[in-house]
Each structure stands twice: as structure tokens, then as C-alpha cells.
Short mmCIF file of C-alpha atoms and ligand atoms in Angstrom, two decimals:
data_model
loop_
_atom_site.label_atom_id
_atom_site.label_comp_id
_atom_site.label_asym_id
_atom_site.label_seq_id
_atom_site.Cartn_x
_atom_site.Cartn_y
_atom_site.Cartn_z
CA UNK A 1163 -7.79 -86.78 -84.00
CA UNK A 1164 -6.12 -86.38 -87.51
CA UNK A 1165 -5.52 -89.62 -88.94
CA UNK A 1166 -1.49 -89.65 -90.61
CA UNK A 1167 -0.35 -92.08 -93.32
CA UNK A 1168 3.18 -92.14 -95.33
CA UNK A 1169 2.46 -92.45 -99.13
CA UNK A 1170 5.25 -93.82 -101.28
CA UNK A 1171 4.88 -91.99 -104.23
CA UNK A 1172 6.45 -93.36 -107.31
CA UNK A 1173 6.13 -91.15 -110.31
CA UNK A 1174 7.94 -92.83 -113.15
CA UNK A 1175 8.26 -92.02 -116.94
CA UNK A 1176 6.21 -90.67 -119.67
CA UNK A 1177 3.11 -89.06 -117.91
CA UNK A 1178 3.58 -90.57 -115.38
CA UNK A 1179 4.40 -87.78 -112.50
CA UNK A 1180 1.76 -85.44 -114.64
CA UNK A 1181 -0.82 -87.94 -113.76
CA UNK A 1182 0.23 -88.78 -109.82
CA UNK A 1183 0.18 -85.29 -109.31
CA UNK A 1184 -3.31 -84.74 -110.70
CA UNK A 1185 -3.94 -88.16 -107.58
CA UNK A 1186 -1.71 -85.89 -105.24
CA UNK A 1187 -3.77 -83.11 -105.82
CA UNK A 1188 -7.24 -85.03 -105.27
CA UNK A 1189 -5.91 -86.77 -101.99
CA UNK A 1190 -4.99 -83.04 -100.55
CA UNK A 1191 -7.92 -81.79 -101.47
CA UNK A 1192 -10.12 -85.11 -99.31
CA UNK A 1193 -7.73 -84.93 -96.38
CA UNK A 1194 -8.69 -81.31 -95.58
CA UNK A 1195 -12.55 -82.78 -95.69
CA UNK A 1196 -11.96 -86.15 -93.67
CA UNK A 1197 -9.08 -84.73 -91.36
CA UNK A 1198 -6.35 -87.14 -92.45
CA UNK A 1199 -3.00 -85.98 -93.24
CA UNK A 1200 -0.94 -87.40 -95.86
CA UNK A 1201 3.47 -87.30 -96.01
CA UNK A 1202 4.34 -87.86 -99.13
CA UNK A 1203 7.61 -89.96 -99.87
CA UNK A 1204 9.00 -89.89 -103.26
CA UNK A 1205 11.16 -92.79 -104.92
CA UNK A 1206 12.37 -93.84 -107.95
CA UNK A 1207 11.39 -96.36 -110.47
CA UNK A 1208 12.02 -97.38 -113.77
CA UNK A 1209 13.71 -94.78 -116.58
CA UNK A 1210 14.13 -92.24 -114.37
CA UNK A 1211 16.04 -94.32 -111.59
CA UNK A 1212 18.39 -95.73 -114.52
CA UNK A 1213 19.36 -92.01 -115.63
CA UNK A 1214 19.80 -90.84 -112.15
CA UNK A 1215 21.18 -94.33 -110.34
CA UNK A 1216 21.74 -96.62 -112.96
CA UNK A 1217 19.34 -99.09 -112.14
CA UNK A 1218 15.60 -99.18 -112.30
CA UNK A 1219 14.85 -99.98 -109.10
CA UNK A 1220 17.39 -98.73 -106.35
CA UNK A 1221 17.39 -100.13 -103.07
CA UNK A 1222 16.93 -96.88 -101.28
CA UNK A 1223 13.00 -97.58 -103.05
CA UNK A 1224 12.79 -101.33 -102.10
CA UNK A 1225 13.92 -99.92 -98.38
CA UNK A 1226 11.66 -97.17 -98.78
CA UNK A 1227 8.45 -98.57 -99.64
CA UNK A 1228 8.47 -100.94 -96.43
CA UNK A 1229 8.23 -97.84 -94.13
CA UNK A 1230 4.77 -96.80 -96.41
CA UNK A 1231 1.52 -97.30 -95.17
CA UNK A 1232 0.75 -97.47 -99.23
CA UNK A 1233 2.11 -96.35 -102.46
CA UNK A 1234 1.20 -94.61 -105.17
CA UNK A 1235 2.70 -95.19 -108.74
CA UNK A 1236 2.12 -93.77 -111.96
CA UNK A 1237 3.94 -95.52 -114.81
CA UNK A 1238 7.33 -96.60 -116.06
CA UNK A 1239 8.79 -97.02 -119.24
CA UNK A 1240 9.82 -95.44 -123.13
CA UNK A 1241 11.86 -95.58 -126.12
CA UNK A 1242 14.77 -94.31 -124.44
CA UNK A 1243 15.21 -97.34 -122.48
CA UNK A 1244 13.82 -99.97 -125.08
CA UNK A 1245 17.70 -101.14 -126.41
CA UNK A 1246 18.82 -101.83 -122.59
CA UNK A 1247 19.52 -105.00 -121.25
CA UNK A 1248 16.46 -106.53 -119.98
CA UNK A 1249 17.22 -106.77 -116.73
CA UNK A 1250 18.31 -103.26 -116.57
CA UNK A 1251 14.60 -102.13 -118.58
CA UNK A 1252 12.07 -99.92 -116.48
CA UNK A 1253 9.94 -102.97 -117.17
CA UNK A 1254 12.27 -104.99 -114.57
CA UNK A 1255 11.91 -102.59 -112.12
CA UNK A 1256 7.92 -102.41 -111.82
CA UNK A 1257 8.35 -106.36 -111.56
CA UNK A 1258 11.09 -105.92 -109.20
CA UNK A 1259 8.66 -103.45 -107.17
CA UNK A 1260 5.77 -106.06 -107.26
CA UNK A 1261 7.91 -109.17 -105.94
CA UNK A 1262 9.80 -107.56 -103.40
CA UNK A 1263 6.50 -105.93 -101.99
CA UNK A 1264 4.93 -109.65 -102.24
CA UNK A 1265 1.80 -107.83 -104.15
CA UNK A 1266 0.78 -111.30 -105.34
CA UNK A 1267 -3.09 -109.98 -106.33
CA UNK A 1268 -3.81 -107.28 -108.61
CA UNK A 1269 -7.65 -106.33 -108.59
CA UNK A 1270 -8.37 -104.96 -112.00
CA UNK A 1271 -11.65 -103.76 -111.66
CA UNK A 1272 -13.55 -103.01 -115.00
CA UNK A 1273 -16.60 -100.77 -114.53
CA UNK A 1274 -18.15 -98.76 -116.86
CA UNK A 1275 -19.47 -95.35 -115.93
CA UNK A 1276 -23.04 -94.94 -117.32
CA UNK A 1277 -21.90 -91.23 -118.77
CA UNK A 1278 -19.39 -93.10 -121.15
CA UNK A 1279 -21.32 -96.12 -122.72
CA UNK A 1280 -21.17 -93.79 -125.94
CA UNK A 1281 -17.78 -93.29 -125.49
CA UNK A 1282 -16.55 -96.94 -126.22
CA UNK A 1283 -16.20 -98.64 -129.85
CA UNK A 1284 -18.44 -101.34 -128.45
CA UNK A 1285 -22.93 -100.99 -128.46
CA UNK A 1286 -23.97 -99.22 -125.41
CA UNK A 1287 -26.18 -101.92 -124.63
CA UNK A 1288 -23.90 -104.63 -124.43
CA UNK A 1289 -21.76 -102.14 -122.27
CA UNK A 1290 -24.19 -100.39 -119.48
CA UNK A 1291 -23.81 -102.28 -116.26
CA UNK A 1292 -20.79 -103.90 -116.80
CA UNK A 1293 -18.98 -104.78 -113.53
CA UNK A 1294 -16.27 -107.13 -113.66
CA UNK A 1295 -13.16 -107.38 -111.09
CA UNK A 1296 -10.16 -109.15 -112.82
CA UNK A 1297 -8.39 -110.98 -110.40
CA UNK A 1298 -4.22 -111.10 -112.03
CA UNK A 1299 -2.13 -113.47 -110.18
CA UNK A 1300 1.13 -110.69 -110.27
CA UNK A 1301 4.01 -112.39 -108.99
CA UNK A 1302 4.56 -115.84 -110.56
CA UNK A 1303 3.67 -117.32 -114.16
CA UNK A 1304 5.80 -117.23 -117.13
CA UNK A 1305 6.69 -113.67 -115.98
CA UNK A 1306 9.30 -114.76 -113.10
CA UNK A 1307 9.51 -118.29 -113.85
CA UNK A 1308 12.88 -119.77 -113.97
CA UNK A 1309 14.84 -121.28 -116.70
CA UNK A 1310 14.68 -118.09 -118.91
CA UNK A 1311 17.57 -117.53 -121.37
CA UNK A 1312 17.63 -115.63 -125.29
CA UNK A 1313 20.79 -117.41 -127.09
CA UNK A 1314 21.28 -116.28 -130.84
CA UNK A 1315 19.45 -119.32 -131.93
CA UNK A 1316 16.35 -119.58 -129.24
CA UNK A 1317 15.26 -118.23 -126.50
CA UNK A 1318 12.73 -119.29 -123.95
CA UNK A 1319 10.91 -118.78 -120.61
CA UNK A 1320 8.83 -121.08 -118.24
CA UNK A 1321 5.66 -120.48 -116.83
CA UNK A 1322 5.47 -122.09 -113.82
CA UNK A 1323 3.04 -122.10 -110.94
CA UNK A 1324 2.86 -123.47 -107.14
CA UNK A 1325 0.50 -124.73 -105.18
CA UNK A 1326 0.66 -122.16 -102.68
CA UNK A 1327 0.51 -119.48 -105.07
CA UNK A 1328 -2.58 -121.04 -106.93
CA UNK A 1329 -4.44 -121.30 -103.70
CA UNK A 1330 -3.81 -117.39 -102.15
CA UNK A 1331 -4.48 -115.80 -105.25
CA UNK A 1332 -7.50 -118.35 -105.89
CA UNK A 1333 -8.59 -117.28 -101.97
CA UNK A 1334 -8.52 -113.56 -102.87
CA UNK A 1335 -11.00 -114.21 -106.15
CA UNK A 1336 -13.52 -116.35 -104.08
CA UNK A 1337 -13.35 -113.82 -100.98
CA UNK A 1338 -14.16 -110.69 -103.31
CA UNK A 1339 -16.84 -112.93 -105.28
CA UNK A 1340 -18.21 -113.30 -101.49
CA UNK A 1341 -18.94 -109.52 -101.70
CA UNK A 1342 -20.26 -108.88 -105.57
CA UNK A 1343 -22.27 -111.27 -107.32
CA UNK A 1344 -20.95 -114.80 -105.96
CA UNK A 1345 -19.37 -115.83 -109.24
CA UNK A 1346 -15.64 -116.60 -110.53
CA UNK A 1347 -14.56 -117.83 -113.99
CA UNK A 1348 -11.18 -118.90 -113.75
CA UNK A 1349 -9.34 -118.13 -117.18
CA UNK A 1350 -6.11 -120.46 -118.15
CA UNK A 1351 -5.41 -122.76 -120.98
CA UNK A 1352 -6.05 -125.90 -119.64
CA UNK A 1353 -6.42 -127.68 -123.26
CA UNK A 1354 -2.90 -126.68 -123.99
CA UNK A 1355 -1.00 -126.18 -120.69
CA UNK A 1356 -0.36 -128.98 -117.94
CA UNK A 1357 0.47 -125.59 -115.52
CA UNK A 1358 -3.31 -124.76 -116.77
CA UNK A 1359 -4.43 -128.20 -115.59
CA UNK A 1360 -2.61 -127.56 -112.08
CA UNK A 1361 -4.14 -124.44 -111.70
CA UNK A 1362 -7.52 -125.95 -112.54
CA UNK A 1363 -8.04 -128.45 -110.46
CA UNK A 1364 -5.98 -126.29 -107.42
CA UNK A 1365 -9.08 -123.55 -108.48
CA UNK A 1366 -11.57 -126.28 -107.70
CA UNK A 1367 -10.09 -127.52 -104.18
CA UNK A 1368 -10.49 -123.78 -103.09
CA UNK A 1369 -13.75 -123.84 -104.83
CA UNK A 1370 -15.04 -126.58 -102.04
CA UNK A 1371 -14.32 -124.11 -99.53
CA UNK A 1372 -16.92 -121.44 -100.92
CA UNK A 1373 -20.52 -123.79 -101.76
CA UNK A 1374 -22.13 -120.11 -102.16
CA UNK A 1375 -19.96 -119.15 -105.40
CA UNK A 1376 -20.93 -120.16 -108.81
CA UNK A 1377 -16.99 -121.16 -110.10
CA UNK A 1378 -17.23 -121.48 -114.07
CA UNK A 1379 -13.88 -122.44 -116.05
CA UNK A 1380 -12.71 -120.57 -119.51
CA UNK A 1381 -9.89 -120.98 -121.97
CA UNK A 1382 -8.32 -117.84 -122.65
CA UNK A 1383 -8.69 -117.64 -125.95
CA UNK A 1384 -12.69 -117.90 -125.59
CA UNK A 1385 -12.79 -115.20 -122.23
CA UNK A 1386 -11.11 -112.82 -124.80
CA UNK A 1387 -13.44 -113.34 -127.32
CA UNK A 1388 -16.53 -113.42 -124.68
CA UNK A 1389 -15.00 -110.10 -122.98
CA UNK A 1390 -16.02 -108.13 -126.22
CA UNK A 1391 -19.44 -110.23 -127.35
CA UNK A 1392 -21.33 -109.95 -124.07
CA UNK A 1393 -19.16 -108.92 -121.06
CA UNK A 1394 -21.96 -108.88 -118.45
CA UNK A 1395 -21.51 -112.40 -118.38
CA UNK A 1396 -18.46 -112.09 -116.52
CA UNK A 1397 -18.01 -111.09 -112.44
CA UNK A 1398 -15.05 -112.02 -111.12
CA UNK A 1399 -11.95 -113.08 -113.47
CA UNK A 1400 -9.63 -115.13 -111.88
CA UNK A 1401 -6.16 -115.13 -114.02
CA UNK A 1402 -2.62 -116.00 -114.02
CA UNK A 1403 -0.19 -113.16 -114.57
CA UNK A 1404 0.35 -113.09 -118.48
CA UNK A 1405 -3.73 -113.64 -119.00
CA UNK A 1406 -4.53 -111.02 -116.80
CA UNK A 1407 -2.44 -108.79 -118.48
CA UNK A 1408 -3.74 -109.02 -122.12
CA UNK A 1409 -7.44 -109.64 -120.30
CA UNK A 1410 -7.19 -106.43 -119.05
CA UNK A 1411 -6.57 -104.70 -121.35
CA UNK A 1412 -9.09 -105.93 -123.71
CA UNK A 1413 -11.53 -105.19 -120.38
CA UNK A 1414 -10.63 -101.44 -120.58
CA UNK A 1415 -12.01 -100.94 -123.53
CA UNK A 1416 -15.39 -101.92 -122.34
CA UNK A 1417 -14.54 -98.51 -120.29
CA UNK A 1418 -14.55 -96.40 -123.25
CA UNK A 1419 -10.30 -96.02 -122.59
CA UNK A 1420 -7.39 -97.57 -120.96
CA UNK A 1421 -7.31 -93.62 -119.07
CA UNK A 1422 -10.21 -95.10 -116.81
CA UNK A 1423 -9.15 -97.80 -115.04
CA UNK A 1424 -7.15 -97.88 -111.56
CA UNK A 1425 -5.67 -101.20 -109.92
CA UNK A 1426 -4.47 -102.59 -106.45
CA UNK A 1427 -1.94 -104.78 -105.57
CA UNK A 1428 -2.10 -106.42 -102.14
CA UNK A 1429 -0.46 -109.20 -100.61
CA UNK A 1430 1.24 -109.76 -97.63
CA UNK A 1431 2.70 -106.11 -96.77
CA UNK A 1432 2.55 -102.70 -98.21
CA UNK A 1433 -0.23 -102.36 -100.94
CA UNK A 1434 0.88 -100.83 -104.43
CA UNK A 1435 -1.69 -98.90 -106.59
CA UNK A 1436 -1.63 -98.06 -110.09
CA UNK A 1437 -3.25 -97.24 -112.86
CA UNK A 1438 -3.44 -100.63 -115.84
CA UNK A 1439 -2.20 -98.29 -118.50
CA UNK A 1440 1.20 -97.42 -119.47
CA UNK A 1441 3.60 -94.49 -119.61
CA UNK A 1442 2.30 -93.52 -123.27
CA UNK A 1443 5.50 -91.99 -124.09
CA UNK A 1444 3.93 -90.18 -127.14
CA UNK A 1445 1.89 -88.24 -125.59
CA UNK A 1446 4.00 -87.37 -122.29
CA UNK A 1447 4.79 -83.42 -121.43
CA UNK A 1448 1.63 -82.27 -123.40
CA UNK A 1449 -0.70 -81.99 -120.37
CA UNK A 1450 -3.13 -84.15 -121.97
CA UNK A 1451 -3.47 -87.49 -120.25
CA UNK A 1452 -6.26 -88.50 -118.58
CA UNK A 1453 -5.59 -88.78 -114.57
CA UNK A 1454 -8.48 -90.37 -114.19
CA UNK A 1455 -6.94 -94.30 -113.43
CA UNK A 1456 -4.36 -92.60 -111.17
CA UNK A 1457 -6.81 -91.01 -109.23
CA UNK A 1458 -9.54 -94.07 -109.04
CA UNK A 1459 -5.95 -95.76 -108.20
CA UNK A 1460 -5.84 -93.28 -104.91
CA UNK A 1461 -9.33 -94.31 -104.58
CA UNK A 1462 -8.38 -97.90 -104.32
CA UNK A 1463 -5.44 -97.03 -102.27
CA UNK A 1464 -8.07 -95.28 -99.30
CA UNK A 1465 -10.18 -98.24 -99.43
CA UNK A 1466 -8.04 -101.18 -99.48
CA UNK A 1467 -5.35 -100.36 -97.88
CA UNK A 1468 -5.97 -97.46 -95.64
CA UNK A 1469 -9.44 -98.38 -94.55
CA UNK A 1470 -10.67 -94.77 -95.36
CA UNK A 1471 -14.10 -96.11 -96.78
CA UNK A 1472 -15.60 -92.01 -96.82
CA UNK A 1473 -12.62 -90.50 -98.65
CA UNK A 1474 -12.65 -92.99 -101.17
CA UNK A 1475 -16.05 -92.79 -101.97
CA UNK A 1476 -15.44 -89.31 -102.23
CA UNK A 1477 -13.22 -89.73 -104.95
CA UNK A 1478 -14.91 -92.15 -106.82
CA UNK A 1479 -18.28 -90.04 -106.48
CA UNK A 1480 -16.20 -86.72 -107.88
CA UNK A 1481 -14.78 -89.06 -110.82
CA UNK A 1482 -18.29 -89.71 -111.77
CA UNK A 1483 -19.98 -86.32 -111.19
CA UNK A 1484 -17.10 -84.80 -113.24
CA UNK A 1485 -17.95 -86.75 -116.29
CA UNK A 1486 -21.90 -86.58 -115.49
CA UNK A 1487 -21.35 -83.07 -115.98
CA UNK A 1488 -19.84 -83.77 -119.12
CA UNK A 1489 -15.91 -82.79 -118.40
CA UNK A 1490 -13.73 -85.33 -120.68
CA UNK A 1491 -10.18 -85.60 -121.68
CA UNK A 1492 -9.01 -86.30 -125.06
CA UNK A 1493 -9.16 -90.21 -125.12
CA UNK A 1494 -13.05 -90.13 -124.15
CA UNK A 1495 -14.08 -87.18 -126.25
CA UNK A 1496 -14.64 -88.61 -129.34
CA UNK A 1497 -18.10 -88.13 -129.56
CA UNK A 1498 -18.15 -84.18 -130.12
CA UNK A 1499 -20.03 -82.12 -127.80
CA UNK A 1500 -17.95 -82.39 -124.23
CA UNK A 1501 -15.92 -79.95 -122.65
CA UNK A 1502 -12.29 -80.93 -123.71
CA UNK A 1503 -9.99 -80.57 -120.71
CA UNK A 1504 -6.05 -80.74 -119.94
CA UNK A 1505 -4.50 -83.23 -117.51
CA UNK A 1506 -4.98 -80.44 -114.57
CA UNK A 1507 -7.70 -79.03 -115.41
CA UNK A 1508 -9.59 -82.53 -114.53
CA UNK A 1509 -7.55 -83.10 -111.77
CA UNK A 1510 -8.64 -79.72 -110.35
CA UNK A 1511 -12.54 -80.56 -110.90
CA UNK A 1512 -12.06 -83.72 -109.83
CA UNK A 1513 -10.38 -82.69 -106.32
CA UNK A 1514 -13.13 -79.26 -106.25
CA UNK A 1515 -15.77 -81.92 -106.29
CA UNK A 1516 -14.37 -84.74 -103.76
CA UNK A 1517 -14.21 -81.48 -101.31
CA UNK A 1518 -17.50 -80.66 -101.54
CA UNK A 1519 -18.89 -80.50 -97.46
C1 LIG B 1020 0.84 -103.73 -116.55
C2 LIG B 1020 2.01 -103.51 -117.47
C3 LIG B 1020 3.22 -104.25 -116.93
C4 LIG B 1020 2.86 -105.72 -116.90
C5 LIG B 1020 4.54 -104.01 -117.68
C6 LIG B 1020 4.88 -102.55 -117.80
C7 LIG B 1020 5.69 -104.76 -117.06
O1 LIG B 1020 1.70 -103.88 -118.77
O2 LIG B 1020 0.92 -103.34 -115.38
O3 LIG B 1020 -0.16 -104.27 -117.00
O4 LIG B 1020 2.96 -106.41 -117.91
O5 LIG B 1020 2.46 -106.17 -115.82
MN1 LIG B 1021 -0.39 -104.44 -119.05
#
């Protein structure tokens, strides 16, 4: 029997719907070959939702999501929004999204595909076989924490942590470290921060609980700096929210492009997943961007949340025969010889291959 999920599908700003419908495109294409059917549910989020509602995250989406078995989102954001008050930004309603879903972990993972060590500013040898899984604490830290006020003459914000939310995310690092390579290095700024401390010594209590991981500790400033000088150092990355945002970042780049990598975001619901990279307003409507994260996000979305282990490895396989065969976008040409293709164009490989029988 045909296997049905409802997929919230949140499209967003900039390229962001060109890029979910490259995903959209690659799912079809896998649920003919695995017999699954997939009803799409589109909401709104971010820019768009202000123009047409007024706010950036309507409560017909907060509603809507619930009744998802997962959702898909592209990316929010641009400079037509940038002046608005900042609760009423695009910005507020991805963080909106993520704390009313209760998507407290957001698994970053930062691979890079053997095809594109030449691709990235860094040496291909400090690059092939990197495999690291950034673990972002996404619904606490200085992002959400409480006082936050800008007066004409300061302004601040708090970051703030809990035990509870130390230990669940902490839980989630040491039970995917259980399944790669048994190590964590928890990130924070312990020399600095007394929420750093807390979050330390929390990290450690849930350490006892897992005597077959290696747990290492890093200041943030350092992991950035050891992210670029010899990343295969690193496993899993265990982060607050505001480190695992710049750390992630800087990770892509091991990639060869922020275009490559895809994200989950689990908790105690509905999964949301998205790609790390932004709505990159300037290059929006040109058919360019590389779907790539958004579909490795559908990837993610299969096997985490929909426990469809052969679809998504489908996907992922396509993803990397598509480059092996030497089909890039713009952000990963740079290096001459490749077949330059449009946003569709690599969707449509991507989605022929992942429907190979
Ligand atoms: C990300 C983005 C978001 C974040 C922004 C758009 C609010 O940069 O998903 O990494 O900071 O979390
Ligand atoms: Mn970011």
C-alpha cells in the first residue's frame, strides 16, 4: 500500500519558492519510485506573509504546520523588509516558526562531496573526508532570551540558558555521536560567559551517561579558527544557538558553498527542514540558485522525520551522481570546465537520477 504524508511547504522570499520547487520536483519524481504519495500544503512565512497578511507568521501557518507530517521551507527575508519593526521582520517569523514547532535541535550536517574538494577556497587535502554534524541548540540563547530592549542610548539582549534545555539538546549530540564516530566537542565561551560555564558542566553530567563518547570542550573563538585549519578534527559540534549559527556558516565553506548544505530541525512535534543559507535577495528571479541544500533538506526530511530511509538515499545518491558527472551551478563552478546549469535544470537531473529503477 501507498504510503501518504502532508508536507507543509513554506516557500518564502528571495529564491526561496525557486529552490523548494526544484525539492518539490525531486520528491515527485522518488514517490512514483517508492510508492509514497505526497499532499502538499502551502503557508506563508516571512516577507511574503507581511505583504499579503501583515505579519510574518500568520496563525493560519502556526495552525497549519501541526496537521504536517513535516515541512519543507526555503528561505525568508530581503531589503524590502529590512526598515520594519523587528518584531514584524521575516527574521521574527522563521524564529516564531522554530519555537512554536518546539524544533529545539538543528542538525547542520557539513559533508563534503569528494567531486567538490576543488571547488572550495580551502586545500583539498585538508577538505576530503570531512564529516562533521553541527548540533545548534535553536530555540533558546541570546536569540529568545528575555530582558531585550534598544532605547536611543543602549540596547541589549540576554542570553540565557536552562537546565532542561542544556540537557535535551546535549542528549540529541551524544545520541547522534552514538551513530558516527563517538565524539562531541561542545563549543561555548566558558572563559567569558557564566551561561558558558552552566552549559559546561550541564554538557558533562550528560556526558556520564554516554562512557563510549570521547566529549572534548572548545571556546568559540578557537572552534572557528580550528573549523578552517584542520576540520577533520571535528565530529559532532555541540552549540548554543548564536555559535551554531556563525559555526555554520564558516562549516559550509568547507563544502565548497553555502548552496550545499541542508538542515533539520526536530524536537518534540512536527520536524522543520531547511536549507542553512539565506534568501540571497540579489540573486532571486534569475533562475540561478543552487537547489541543492533544499533538496538534501527533502533528503533530511525522508529520513528523519518520515522514516523513508530508501527515498532519501535516493536523493542524496542523485545529488552526488549529478555533480560526479560534473553538472554545477554557478556558486561551485569556479573552476572552469563544468557544465554550468540553471536552478531547474539541476533540479530536473537531480529528480531524473533519484528515479532511476
Ligand atoms: C539561519 C538564519 C536564521 C538564524 C535567520 C534568518 C533568523 O541565519 O537559519 O541560520 O539566524 O537562525
Ligand atoms: Mn544563519
Amino acid at each position: 500500500m501507498s504510503r501518504n504524508y502532508t508536507i507543509g511547504v513554506i516557500k518564502g522570499d528571495g529564491i526561496g519558492p525557486e529552490i523548494v520547487d526544484e525539492a518539490i520536483k525531486v520528491l515527485d519524481a522518488v514517490a512514483v519510485v517508492e510508492d509514497i504519495t505526497f499532499d502538499y500544503k502551502e503557508m506563508l512565512m516571512g516577507g511574503i506573509a507581511i505583504d499579503e497578511t501583515g505579519v510574518p507568521l500568520p496563525d493560519e501557518t502556526v495552525q497549519g504546520v501541526k496537521q504536517c507530517d513535516a515541512v519543507l521551507f526555503g528561505a525568508i527575508g530581503g531589503p524590502k523588509w529590512d526598515t520594519v519593526e523587528r518584531h514584524l521582520r521575516p527574521e521574527s517569523g522563521l524564529l516564531g516558526l522554530r519555537k512554536e514547532m518546539g524544533t529545539f535541535a538543528n542538525l547542520r550536517p557539513a559533508t563534503v562531496y569528494d567531486e567538490l574538494v576543488n571547488a572550495s577556497t580551502l586545500k583539498p587535502e585538508v577538505l576530503k573526508g570531512v564529516d562533521i554534524m553541527v548540533v545548534r541548540e535553536l530555540t533558546g540563547g541570546i536569540y529568545f532570551g528575555q530582558p531585550r530592549e534598544q532605547y536611543a542610548d543602549r540596547a541589549f539582549n540576554t542570553m540565557i540558558y536552562t537546565r532542561e534545555e542544556v540537557l535535551r539538546i546535549a542528549k540529541v549530540a551524544f545520541d547522534i555521536a552514538m551513530k558516527r564516530d563517538k565524539r562531541v566537542c561542545s563549543v561555548d565561551k566558558a572563559n567569558v560567559l557564566e551561561v558558558s560555564q552552566f552549559w559546561r558542566d550541564i554538557v558533562e553530567e550528560v556526558a556520564a551517561d554516554y562512557p563510549e563518547v570521547a566529549l572534548s570542550h572548545m571556546y568559540v573563538d578557537n572552534a572557528a579558527m580550528q573549523l578552517i585549519r584542520e576540520p577533520k578534527q571535528f565530529d559532532v559540534i555541540l552549540t548554543g544557538n548564536i555559535f551554531g549559527d556563525i559555526l555554520s556558516d564558516a562549516a559550509s565553506m568547507l563544502s565548497g558553498s553555502i548552496g550545499l548544505l541542508p538542515s533539520a530541525s526536530t524536537g518534540a512535534g512536527v520536524g522543520l527542514f531547511e536549507p542553512i543559507h539565506g534568501s540571497a535577495p540579489d540573486i532571486a528571479g534569475q533562475g540561478i540558485a543552487n537547489p541543492i541544500a533544499t533538496i538534501a533538506s527533502a533528503a533530511m526530511m525522508l529520513r528523519y522525520a518520515l522514516d523513508e530511509q530508501s527515498a532519501a538515499d535516493r536523493i542524496d545518491n542523485a545529488i552526488k551522481l549529478a555533480l560526479s558527472e560534473g553538472y554545477r551551478t554557478g556558486d561551485i563552478s569556479a573552476y572552469g570546465a563544468e557544465e554550468i546549469c540553471a536552478t531547474e535544470e539541476m533540479g530536473s537531473i537531480i529528480a531524473n537520477y533519484a528515479s532511476r529503477e
